[in-house]
Short mmCIF file of C-alpha atoms in Angstrom, two decimals:
data_model
loop_
_atom_site.label_atom_id
_atom_site.label_comp_id
_atom_site.label_asym_id
_atom_site.label_seq_id
_atom_site.Cartn_x
_atom_site.Cartn_y
_atom_site.Cartn_z
CA MET A 154 10.48 -10.57 1.16
CA CYS A 155 14.14 -10.46 1.15
CA VAL A 156 16.59 -7.66 0.60
CA GLY A 157 17.11 -7.36 -3.16
CA GLU A 158 13.98 -9.15 -4.12
CA LYS A 159 11.59 -8.22 -6.77
CA ARG A 160 8.07 -8.53 -6.94
CA LYS A 161 5.36 -7.04 -9.48
CA LEU A 162 2.41 -5.59 -7.58
CA THR A 163 -1.12 -5.24 -9.91
CA VAL A 164 -3.79 -2.82 -8.89
CA PRO A 165 -7.08 -3.35 -10.58
CA PRO A 166 -8.68 -0.13 -11.69
CA ASN A 167 -10.91 -0.11 -8.85
CA PHE A 168 -8.57 0.13 -6.51
CA ALA A 169 -6.29 2.89 -8.59
CA LYS A 170 -8.31 5.93 -7.15
CA HIS A 171 -7.27 9.36 -8.64
CA TYR A 172 -7.06 11.61 -5.79
CA ASP A 173 -7.08 15.31 -6.30
CA GLY A 174 -3.41 16.44 -6.59
CA ASN A 175 -2.18 12.84 -7.59
CA LYS A 176 -0.93 12.90 -11.07
CA ILE A 177 -1.18 9.03 -12.25
CA PRO A 178 -0.67 9.31 -15.87
CA ALA A 179 -2.72 6.60 -16.92
CA PRO A 180 -6.62 6.34 -17.98
CA GLU A 181 -9.25 5.76 -14.83
CA ASP A 182 -9.99 2.27 -16.03
CA SER A 183 -6.50 1.22 -16.46
CA VAL A 184 -4.89 -1.59 -14.21
CA LEU A 185 -1.51 -0.82 -12.96
CA ILE A 186 1.36 -2.48 -12.43
CA TYR A 187 4.35 -1.77 -10.27
CA GLU A 188 7.68 -3.45 -9.90
CA ILE A 189 8.96 -3.02 -6.43
CA GLU A 190 12.24 -4.08 -4.91
CA LEU A 191 13.03 -4.49 -1.37
CA LEU A 192 16.44 -2.21 -0.97
CA LYS A 193 17.00 -2.84 3.01
CA ILE A 194 15.17 -3.57 6.14
CA VAL A 195 15.63 -1.04 8.90
CA LYS A 196 14.40 -2.31 12.05
CA GLY A 197 12.44 -0.70 14.61
CA THR A 198 12.35 2.93 12.84
CA HIS A 199 9.25 2.94 10.97
CA PRO A 200 5.63 2.86 12.58
CA MET A 201 4.77 0.13 9.96
CA VAL A 202 7.00 -2.35 11.84
CA GLU A 203 3.99 -3.79 13.44
CA ALA A 204 2.03 -3.90 9.72
CA PHE A 205 2.08 -7.30 9.27
CA ARG A 206 0.26 -8.28 12.69
CA GLU A 207 -1.85 -5.21 12.16
CA THR A 208 -2.90 -6.71 8.75
CA ASP A 209 -3.31 -10.26 9.71
CA VAL A 210 -6.65 -9.76 11.43
CA ASN A 211 -7.15 -13.26 12.10
CA SER A 212 -3.94 -14.19 13.30
CA ASP A 213 -3.46 -17.14 10.70
CA LYS A 214 -0.09 -15.99 9.92
CA LEU A 215 -1.38 -15.27 6.20
CA ILE A 216 -2.61 -11.96 4.46
CA SER A 217 -5.82 -12.55 2.60
CA GLN A 218 -6.78 -9.98 -0.33
CA GLU A 219 -9.47 -8.96 1.87
CA GLU A 220 -7.20 -8.43 4.60
CA MET A 221 -4.60 -6.36 2.61
CA THR A 222 -7.33 -4.35 0.94
CA THR A 223 -8.98 -3.23 4.32
CA PHE A 224 -5.41 -2.36 5.67
CA TYR A 225 -4.55 0.00 2.66
CA LYS A 226 -8.01 1.39 2.32
CA ASN A 227 -7.58 2.33 6.22
CA ARG A 228 -4.53 3.70 5.48
CA ILE A 229 -5.43 5.77 2.64
CA ASP A 230 -8.34 7.17 4.67
CA ALA A 231 -6.54 7.83 7.29
CA ARG A 232 -4.11 9.86 5.30
CA LYS A 233 -6.90 11.67 3.44
CA SER A 234 -8.63 12.68 6.46
CA GLU A 235 -5.16 14.33 7.57
CA GLY A 236 -5.25 16.24 4.26
CA LYS A 237 -2.24 14.39 3.10
CA ASP A 238 -1.68 12.34 0.14
CA MET A 239 0.26 8.63 0.29
CA ALA A 240 3.61 10.51 0.00
CA GLY A 241 3.12 12.40 3.24
CA THR A 242 2.65 15.57 1.38
CA GLU A 243 -0.11 18.01 1.59
#
């Protein structure tokens, strides 16, 4: 993505999990659609800088749906094991 670019992110119901404390105002069987915009890029200050390399398991310079799903599932599981939600709060 480029700065200022907008994209739609579609989350199917089986990935839209309702964790305790998360208030998602949609029925559990809903498809969630987010519109995101890249506001800026801050180099070297965030631990996710190497996220692409970490996500691209087979090093083909492409992120497959399976690689992305595994990456985010691992992130969510790690946050849950730390007792935090995806926003970093407890």
